[in-house]
Tab-separated table of C-alpha atoms in Angstrom:
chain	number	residue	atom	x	y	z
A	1	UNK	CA	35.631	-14.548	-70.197
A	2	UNK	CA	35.251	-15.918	-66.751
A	3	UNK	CA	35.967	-14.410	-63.493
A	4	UNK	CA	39.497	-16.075	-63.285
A	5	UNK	CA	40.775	-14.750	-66.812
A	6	UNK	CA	39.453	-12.087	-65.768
A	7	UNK	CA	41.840	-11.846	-62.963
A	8	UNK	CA	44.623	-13.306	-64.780
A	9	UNK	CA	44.441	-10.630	-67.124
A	10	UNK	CA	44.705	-7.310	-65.033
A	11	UNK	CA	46.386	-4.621	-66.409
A	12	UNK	CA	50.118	-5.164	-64.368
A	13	UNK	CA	50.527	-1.153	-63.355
A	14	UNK	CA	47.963	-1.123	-61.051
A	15	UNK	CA	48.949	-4.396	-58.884
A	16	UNK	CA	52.846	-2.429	-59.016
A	17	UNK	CA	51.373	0.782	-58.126
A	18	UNK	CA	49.484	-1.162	-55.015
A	19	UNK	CA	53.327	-2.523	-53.980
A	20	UNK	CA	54.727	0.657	-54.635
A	21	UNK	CA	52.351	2.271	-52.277
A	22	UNK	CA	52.441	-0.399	-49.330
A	23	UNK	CA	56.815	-0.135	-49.728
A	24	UNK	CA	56.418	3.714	-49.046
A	25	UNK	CA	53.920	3.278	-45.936
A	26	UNK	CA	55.929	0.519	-44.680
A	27	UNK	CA	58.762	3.122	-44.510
A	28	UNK	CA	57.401	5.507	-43.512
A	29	UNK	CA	59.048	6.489	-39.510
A	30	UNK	CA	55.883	7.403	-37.318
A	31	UNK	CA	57.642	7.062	-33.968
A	32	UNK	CA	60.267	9.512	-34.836
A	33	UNK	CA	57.538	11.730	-35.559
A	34	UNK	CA	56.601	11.943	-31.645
A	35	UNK	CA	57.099	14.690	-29.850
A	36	UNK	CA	60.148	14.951	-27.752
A	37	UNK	CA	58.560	14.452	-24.439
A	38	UNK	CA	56.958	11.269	-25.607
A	39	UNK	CA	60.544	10.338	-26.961
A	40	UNK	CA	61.973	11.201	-23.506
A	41	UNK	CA	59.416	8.965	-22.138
A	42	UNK	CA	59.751	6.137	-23.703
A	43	UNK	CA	63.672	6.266	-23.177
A	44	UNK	CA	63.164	6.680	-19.593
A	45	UNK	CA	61.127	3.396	-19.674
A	46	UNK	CA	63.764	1.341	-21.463
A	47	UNK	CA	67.462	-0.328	-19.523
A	48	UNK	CA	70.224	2.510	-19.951
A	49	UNK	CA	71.842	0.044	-22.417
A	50	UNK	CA	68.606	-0.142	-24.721
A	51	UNK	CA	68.287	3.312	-24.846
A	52	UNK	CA	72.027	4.435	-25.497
A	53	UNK	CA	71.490	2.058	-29.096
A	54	UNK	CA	68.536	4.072	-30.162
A	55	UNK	CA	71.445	6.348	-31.232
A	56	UNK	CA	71.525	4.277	-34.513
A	57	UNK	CA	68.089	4.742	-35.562
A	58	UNK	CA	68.191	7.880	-37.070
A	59	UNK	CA	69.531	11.485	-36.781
A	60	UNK	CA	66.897	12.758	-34.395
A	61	UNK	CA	67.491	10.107	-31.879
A	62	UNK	CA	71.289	10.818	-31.925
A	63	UNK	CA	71.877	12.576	-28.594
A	64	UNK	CA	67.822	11.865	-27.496
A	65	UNK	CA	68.978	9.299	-24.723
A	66	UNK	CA	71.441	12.122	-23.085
A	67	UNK	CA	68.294	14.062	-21.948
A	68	UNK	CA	65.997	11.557	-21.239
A	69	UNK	CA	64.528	12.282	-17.769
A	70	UNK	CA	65.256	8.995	-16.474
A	71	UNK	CA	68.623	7.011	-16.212
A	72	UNK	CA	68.417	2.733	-15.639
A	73	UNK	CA	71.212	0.945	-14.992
A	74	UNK	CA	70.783	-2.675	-15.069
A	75	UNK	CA	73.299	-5.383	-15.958
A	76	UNK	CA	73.952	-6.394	-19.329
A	77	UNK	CA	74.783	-9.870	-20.889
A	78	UNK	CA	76.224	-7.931	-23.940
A	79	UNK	CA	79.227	-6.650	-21.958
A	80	UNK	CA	82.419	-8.924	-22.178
A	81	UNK	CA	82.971	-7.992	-18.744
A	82	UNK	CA	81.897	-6.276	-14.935
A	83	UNK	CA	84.720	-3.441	-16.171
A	84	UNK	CA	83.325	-3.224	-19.486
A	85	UNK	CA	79.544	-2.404	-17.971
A	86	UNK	CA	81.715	-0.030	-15.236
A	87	UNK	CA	83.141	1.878	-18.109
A	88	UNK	CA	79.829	2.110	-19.337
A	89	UNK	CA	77.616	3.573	-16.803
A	90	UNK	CA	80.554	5.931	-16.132
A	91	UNK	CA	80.426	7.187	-19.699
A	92	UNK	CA	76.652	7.389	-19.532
A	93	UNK	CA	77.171	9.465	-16.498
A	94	UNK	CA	79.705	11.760	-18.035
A	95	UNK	CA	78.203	12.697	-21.594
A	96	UNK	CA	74.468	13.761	-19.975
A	97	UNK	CA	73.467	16.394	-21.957
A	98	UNK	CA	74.295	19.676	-19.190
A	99	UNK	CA	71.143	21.201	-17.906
A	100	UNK	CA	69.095	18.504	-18.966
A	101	UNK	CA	66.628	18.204	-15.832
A	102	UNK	CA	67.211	14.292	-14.289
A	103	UNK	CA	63.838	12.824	-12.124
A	104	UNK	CA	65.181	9.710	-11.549
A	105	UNK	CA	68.536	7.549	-11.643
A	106	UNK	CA	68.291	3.816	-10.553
A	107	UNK	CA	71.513	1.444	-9.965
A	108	UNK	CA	69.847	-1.959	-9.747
A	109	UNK	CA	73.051	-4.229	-10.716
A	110	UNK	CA	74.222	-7.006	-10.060
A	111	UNK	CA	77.752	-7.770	-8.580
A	112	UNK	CA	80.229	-9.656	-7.921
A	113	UNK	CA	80.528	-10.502	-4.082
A	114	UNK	CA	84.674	-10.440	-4.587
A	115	UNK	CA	84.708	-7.027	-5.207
A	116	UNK	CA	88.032	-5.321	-3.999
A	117	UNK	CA	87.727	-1.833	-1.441
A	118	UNK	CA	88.947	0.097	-4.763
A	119	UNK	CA	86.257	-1.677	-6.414
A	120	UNK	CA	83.779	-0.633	-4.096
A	121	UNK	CA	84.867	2.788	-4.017
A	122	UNK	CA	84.335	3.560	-7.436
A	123	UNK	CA	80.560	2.135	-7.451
A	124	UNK	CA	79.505	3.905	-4.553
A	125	UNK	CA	80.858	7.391	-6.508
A	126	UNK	CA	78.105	6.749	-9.037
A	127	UNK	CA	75.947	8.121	-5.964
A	128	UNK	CA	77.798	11.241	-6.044
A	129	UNK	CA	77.647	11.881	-9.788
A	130	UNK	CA	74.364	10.992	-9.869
A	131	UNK	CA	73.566	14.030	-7.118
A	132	UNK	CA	75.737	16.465	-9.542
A	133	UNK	CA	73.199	15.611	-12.495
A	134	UNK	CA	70.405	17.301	-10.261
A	135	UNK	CA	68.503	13.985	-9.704
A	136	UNK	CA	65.037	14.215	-7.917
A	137	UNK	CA	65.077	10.707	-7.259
A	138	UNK	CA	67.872	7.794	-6.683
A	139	UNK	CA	67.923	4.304	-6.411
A	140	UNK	CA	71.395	2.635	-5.239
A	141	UNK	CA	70.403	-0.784	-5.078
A	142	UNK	CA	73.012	-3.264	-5.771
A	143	UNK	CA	72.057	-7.030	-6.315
A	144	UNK	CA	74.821	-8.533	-3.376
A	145	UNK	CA	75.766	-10.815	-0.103
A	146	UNK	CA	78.466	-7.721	0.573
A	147	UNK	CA	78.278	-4.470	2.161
A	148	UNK	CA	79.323	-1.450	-0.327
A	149	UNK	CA	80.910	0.879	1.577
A	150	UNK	CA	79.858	4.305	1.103
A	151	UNK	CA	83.023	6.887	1.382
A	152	UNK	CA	83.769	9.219	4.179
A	153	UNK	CA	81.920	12.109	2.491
A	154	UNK	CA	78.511	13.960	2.928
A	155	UNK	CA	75.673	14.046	-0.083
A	156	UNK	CA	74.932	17.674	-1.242
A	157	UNK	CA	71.677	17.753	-3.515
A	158	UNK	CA	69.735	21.096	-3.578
A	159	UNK	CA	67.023	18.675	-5.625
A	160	UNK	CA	67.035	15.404	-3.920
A	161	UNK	CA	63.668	14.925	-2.861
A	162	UNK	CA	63.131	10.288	-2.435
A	163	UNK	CA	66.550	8.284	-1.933
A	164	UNK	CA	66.930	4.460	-1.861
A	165	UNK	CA	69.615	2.593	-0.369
A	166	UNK	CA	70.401	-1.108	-0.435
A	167	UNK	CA	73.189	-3.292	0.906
A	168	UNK	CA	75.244	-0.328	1.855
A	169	UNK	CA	77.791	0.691	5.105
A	170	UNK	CA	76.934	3.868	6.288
A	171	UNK	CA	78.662	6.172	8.872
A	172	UNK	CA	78.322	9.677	9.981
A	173	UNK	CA	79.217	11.934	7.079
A	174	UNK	CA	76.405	10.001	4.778
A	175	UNK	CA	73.997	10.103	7.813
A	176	UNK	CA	74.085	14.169	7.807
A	177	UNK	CA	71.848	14.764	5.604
A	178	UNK	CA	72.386	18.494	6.103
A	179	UNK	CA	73.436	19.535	2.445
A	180	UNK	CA	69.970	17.927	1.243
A	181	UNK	CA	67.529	20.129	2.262
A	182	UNK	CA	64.562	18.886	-0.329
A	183	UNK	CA	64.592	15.199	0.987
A	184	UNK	CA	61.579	13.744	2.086
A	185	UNK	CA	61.567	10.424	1.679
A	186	UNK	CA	64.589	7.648	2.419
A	187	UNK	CA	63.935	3.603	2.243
A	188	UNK	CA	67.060	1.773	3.497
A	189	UNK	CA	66.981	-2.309	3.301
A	190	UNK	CA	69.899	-4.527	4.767
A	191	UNK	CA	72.324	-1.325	5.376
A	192	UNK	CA	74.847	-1.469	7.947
A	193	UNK	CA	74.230	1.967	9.954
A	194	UNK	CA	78.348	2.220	11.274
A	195	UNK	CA	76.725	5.852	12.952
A	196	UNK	CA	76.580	7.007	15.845
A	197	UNK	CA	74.188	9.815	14.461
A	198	UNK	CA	71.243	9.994	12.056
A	199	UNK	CA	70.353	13.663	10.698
A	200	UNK	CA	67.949	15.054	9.050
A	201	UNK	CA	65.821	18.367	9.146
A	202	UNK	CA	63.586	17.735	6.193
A	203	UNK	CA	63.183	14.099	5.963
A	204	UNK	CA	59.284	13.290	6.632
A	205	UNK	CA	58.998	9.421	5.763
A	206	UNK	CA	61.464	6.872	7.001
A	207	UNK	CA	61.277	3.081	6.146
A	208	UNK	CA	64.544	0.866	7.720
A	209	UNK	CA	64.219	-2.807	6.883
A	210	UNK	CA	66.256	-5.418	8.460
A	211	UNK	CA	69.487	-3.026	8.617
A	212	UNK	CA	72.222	-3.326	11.381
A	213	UNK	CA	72.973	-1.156	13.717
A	214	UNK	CA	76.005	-1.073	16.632
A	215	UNK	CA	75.659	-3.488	19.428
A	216	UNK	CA	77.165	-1.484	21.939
A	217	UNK	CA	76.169	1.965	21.505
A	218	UNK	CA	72.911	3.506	20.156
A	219	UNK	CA	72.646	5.290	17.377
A	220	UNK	CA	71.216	8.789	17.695
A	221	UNK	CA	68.340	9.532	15.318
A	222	UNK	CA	67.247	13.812	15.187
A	223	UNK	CA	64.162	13.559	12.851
A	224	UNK	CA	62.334	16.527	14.078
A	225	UNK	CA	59.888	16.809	10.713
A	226	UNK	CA	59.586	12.885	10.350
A	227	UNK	CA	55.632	12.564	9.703
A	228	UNK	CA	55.620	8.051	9.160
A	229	UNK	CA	58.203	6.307	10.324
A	230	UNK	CA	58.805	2.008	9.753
A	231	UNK	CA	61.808	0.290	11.498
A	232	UNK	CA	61.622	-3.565	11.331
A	233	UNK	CA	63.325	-6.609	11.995
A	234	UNK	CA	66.879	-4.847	12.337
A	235	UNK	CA	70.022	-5.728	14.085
A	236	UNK	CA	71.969	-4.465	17.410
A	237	UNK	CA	70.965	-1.910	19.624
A	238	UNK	CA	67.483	-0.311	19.037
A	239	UNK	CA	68.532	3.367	17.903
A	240	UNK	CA	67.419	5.988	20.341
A	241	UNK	CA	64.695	8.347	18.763
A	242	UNK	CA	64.747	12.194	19.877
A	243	UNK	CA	61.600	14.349	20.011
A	244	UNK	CA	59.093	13.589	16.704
A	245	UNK	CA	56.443	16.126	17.413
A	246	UNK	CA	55.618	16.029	13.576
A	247	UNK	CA	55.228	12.608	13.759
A	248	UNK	CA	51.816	10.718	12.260
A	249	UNK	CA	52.096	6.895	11.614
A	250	UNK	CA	54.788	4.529	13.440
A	251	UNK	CA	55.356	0.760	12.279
A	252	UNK	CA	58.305	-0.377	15.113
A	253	UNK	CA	58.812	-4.337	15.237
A	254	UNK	CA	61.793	-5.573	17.100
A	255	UNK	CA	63.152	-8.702	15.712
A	256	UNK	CA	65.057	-11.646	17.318
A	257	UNK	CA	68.090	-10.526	16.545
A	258	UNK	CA	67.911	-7.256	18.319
A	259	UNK	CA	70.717	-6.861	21.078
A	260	UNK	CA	68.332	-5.068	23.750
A	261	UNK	CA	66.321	-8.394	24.843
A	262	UNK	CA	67.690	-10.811	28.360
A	263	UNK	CA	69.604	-14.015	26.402
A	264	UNK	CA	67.787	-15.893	29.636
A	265	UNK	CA	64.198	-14.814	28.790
A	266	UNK	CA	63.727	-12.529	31.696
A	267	UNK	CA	61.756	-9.034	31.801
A	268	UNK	CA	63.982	-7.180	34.079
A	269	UNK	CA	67.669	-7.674	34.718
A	270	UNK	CA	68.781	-11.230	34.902
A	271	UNK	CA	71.645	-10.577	37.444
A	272	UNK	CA	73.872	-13.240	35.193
A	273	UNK	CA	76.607	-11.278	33.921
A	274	UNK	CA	77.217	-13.791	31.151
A	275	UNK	CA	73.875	-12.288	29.601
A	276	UNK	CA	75.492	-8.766	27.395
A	277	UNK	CA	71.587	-8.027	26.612
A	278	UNK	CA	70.753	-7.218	30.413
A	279	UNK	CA	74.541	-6.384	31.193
A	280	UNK	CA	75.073	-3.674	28.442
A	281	UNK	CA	70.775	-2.430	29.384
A	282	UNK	CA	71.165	-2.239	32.694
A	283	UNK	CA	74.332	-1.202	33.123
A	284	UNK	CA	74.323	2.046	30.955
A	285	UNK	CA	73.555	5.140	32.678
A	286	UNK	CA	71.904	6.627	29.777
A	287	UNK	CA	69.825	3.611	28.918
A	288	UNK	CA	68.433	3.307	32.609
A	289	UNK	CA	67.800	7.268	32.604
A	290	UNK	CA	66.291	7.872	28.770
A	291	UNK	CA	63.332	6.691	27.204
A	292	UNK	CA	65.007	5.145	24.130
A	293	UNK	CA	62.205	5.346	21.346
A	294	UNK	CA	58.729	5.615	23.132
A	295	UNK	CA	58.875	8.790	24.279
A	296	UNK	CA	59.434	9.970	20.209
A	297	UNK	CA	56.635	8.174	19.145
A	298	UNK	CA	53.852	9.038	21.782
A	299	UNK	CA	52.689	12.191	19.518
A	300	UNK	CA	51.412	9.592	16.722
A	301	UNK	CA	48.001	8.958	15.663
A	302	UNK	CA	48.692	5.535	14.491
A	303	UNK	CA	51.200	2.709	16.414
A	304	UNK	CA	52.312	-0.980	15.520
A	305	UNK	CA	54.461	-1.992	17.816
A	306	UNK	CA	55.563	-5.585	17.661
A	307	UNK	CA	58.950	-8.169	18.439
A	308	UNK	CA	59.719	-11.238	18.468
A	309	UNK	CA	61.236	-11.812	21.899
A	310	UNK	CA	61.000	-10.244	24.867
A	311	UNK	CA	62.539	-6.760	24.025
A	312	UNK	CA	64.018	-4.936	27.179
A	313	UNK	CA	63.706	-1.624	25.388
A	314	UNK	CA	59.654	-1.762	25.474
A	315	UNK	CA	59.496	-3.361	28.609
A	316	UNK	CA	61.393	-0.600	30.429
A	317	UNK	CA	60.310	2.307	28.041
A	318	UNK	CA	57.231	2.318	29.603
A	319	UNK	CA	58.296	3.614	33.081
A	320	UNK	CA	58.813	6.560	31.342
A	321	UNK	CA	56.997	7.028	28.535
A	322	UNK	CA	54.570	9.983	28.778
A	323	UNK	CA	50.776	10.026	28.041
A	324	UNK	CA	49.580	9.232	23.710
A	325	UNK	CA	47.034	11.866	24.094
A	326	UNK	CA	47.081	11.722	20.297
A	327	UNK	CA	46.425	8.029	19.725
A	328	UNK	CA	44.127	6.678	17.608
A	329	UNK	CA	44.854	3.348	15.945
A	330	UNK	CA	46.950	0.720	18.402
A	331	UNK	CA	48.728	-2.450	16.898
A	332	UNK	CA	50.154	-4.845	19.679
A	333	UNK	CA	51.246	-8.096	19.550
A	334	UNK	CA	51.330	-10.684	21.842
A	335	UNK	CA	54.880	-9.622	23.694
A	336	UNK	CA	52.524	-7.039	25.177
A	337	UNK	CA	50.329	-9.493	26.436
A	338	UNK	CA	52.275	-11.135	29.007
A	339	UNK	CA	51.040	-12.934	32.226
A	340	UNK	CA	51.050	-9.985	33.834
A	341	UNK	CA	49.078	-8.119	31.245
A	342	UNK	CA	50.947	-4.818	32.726
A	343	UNK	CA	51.818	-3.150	29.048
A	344	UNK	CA	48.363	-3.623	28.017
A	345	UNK	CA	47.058	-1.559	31.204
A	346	UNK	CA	49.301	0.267	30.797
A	347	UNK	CA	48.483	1.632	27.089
A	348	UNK	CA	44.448	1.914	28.002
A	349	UNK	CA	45.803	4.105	31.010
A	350	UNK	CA	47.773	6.132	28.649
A	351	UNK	CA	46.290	7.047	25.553
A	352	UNK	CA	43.167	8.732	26.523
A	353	UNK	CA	41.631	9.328	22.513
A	354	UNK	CA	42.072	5.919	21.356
A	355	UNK	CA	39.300	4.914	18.898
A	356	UNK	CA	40.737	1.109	17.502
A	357	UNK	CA	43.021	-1.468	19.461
A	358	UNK	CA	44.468	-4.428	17.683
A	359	UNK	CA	45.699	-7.288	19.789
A	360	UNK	CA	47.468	-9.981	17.711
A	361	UNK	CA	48.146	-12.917	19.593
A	362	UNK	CA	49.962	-15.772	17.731
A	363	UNK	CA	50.015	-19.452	19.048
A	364	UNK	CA	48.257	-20.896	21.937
A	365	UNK	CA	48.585	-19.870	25.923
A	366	UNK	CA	48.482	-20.935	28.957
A	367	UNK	CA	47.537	-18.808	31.847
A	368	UNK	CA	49.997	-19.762	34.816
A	369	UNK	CA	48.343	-20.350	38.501
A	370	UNK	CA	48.073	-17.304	39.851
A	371	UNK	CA	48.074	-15.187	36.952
A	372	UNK	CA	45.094	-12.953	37.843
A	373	UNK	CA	45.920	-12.042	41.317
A	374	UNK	CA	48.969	-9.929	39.749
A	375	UNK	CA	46.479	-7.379	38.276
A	376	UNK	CA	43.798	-5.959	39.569
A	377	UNK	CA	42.190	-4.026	36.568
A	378	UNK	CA	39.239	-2.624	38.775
A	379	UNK	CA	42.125	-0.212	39.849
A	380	UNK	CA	42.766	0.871	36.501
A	381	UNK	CA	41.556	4.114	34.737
A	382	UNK	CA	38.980	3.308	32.382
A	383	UNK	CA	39.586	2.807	28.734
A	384	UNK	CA	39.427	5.927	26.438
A	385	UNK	CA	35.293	6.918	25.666
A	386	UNK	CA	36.504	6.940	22.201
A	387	UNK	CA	37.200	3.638	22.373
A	388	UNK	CA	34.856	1.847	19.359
A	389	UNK	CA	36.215	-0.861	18.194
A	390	UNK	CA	38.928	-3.905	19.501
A	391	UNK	CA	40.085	-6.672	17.189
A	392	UNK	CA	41.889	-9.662	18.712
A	393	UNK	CA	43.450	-11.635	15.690
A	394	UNK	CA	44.189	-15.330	17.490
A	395	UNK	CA	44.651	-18.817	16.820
A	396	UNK	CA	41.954	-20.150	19.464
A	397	UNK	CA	40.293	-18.280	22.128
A	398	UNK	CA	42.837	-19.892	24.559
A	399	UNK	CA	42.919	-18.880	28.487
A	400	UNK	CA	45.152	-15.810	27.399
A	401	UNK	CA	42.162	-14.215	25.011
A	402	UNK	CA	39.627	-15.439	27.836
A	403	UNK	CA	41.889	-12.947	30.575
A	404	UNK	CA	42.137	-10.493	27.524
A	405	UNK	CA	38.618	-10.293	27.375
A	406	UNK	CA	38.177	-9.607	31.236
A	407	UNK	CA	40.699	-6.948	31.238
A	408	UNK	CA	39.305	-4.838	28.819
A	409	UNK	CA	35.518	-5.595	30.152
A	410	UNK	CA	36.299	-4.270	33.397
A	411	UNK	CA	37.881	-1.408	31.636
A	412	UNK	CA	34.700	0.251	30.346
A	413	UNK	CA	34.973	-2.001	27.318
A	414	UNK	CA	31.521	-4.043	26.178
A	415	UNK	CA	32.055	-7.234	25.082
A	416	UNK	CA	29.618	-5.837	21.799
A	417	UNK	CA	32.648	-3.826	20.768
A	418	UNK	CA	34.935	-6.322	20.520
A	419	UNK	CA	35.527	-8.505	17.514
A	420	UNK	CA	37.804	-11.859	17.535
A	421	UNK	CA	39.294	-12.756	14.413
A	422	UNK	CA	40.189	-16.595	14.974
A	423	UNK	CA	42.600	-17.698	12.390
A	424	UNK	CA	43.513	-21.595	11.851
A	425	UNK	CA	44.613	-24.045	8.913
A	426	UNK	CA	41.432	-24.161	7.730
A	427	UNK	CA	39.191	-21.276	8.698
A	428	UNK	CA	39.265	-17.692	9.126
A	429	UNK	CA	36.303	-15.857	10.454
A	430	UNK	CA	35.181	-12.931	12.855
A	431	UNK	CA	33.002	-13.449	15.805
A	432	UNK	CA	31.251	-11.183	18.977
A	433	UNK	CA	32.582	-12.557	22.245
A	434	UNK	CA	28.869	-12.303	24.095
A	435	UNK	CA	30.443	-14.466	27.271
A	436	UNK	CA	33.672	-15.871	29.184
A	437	UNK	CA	33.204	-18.958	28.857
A	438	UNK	CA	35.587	-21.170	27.347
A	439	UNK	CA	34.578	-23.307	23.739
């Protein structure tokens, strides 16, 4: 008999009892198997919609996704409607399992930019039963062109340790952030800060992105255990800063939109009372007598300062502004590099330990007639000893670089410790200035 009769003619239980064996494998239900902290995992990793339907798969995963560590609201296409989703993240909320510890709940929807005030109202409550669930970590970041206003009412969390806010209005009672004494960490991005104060006794890193703030009165921030601090590109009046003496790293870039700059381009007052930047500066008694934000941030180790027009707020902050004795890593741009090259003095005079200074200079300068006669850096302390390294990032090594370049020579400065990183369309390398002379 050949090999293929051979074949043909195998005994028919054994090729069933091969089936029969692959069928009961095939059914066999590893996952549920897991432990229940890799169950909890996985739900935490899956849409709060996914994870509600694993309800179906068996008995064990029944009431699994009601203590699942982490909560993820995202939007659905499966709902017939915005009130049908509503209704379900409210549900979710309600039937957590009690005592079940939450880490982290994340609101990351998107909505409807027609939303009514009641509307509104009953999305920003999520916040609040999200903080009665014991959640370590929340995420309120609505996908929208419109403000969600947050109600009149103060957030209590004895666990609350990272919070997240997006496309929010603010005001006072949110602000306090008395009642949550574990938080250490709060990112806001395109809020609307309707505050006149800012609280918090715990909070040690800050990060405000392109938020809005009053544009006739400051808003008062008491940070007292802030450690890092990043406030960028925001809108209205720069918010005045009290004492940081905790504070480490500081990223503070002032964008164009920023009330506190002279509408005529000028670096003191203007005199035209048309102009509400210099009219509202100069003619507040407590802006003339404070240091607005300077003063908070000279016990940092690390600065970026940075803006896009000629802020009046730096400009005049530095008449007061006392000594960075703890400075060691300086970020300016080129708004501190004026003609008058008076800021930049001003910050070798002052901050005695500074080991690195970074001088970004974007576009290309002229030096006006004159220019030199209006400093006289041979006057000037010198530089700190510590002083190692200074990078100038620039397009060309213009007439403003060339001045640059004097000004920190005759500072105690060698030319050997100072690198220029020239940037173009084409090119970007790093060079040792060993001359003044222009290429």
């Amino acid at each position: 008999m050949d090999a293929h009769h051979q074949f043909d003619g195998m005994p028919p239980h054994k090729r069933a009892k091969n089936e029969e064996e692959t069928s009961v494998e095939s059914e066999v239900d590893r996952i549920s198997d897991l432990p229940e902290g890799v169950l909890h995992h996985l739900l935490s990793l899956m849409p709060a919609h996914d994870a509600v339907r694993t309800c179906v798969l068996a008995q064990r995963w029944r009431h699994l996704w009601r203590s699942a560590p982490a909560i993820h609201f995202t939007n659905c296409k499966g709902f017939s409607s915005d009130d049908r989703f509503n209704q379900f993240v409210d549900c979710v909320l309600l039937l957590r399992r009690h005592g079940a510890p939450l880490e982290k709940c994340y609101f990351e929807i998107l909505l409807d930019n027609s939303l009514s005030d009641d509307a509104q109202r009953h999305l920003s409550l999520w916040i609040w039963h999200a903080l009665r669930l014991q959640v370590r970590v929340l995420r309120f970041c609505p996908d929208t062109e419109d403000y969600i206003r947050l109600p009149e009412r103060p957030l209590f969390s004895q666990h609350l340790t990272r919070l997240y806010l997006i496309s929010v209005t603010t005001n006072d009672s949110v602000l306090d952030f008395g009642g949550c004494p574990a938080l250490v960490y709060l990112r806001m991005v395109d809020c609307d800060i309707s505050s006149e104060k800012f609280s918090s006794s715990s909070l040690k890193h800050l990060r405000m992105s392109c938020c809005l703030f009053h544009n006739y009165s400051r808003t008062r921030m008491s940070l007292p255990n802030l450690v890092s601090l990043k406030l960028d590109h925001f809108v209205g009046r720069t918010p005045f800063l009290e004492s940081m003496p905790s504070l480490v790293t500081a990223i503070v870039k002032i964008g164009y939109y920023s009330s506190d700059r002279c509408e005529n381009g000028g670096s003191d007052d203007c005199g035209d009372n048309e102009c509400e930047g210099c009219r509202y500066y100069y003619g507040s008694e407590d802006d003339r007598r404070q240091c607005v934000i300077l003063r908070a941030l000279s016990q940092a180790t690390a600065l970026d300062l940075s803006t896009d027009t000629d802020a009046l707020v730096f400009k005049m902050d530095l008449k007061w502004c006392p000594t960075f004795s703890k400075l060691k890593s300086l970020v300016l741009d080129n708004s501190f590099v004026t003609d008058d090259f008076g800021a930049l003095i001003w910050f070798l005079r002052h901050s005695p330990n500074l080991e690195k200074l970074t001088l970004e200079i974007s576009g290309v300068h002229k030096i006006s007639a004159g220019t030199e006669g209006r400093y006289d850096p041979f006057e000037q302390s010198l530089a700190s000893d510590h002083l190692e390294l200074v990078v100038i990032k620039c397009r060309e090594v213009d007439g403003m670089v060339l001045t640059v370049l004097k000004i920190l020579n005759v500072s105690g400065i060698p030319l050997s410790k100072i690198h220029i990183n020239k940037r173009s369309s084409s090119d970007c390398f790093n060079f040792v200035c060993t001359d003044f002379s222009s290429k």
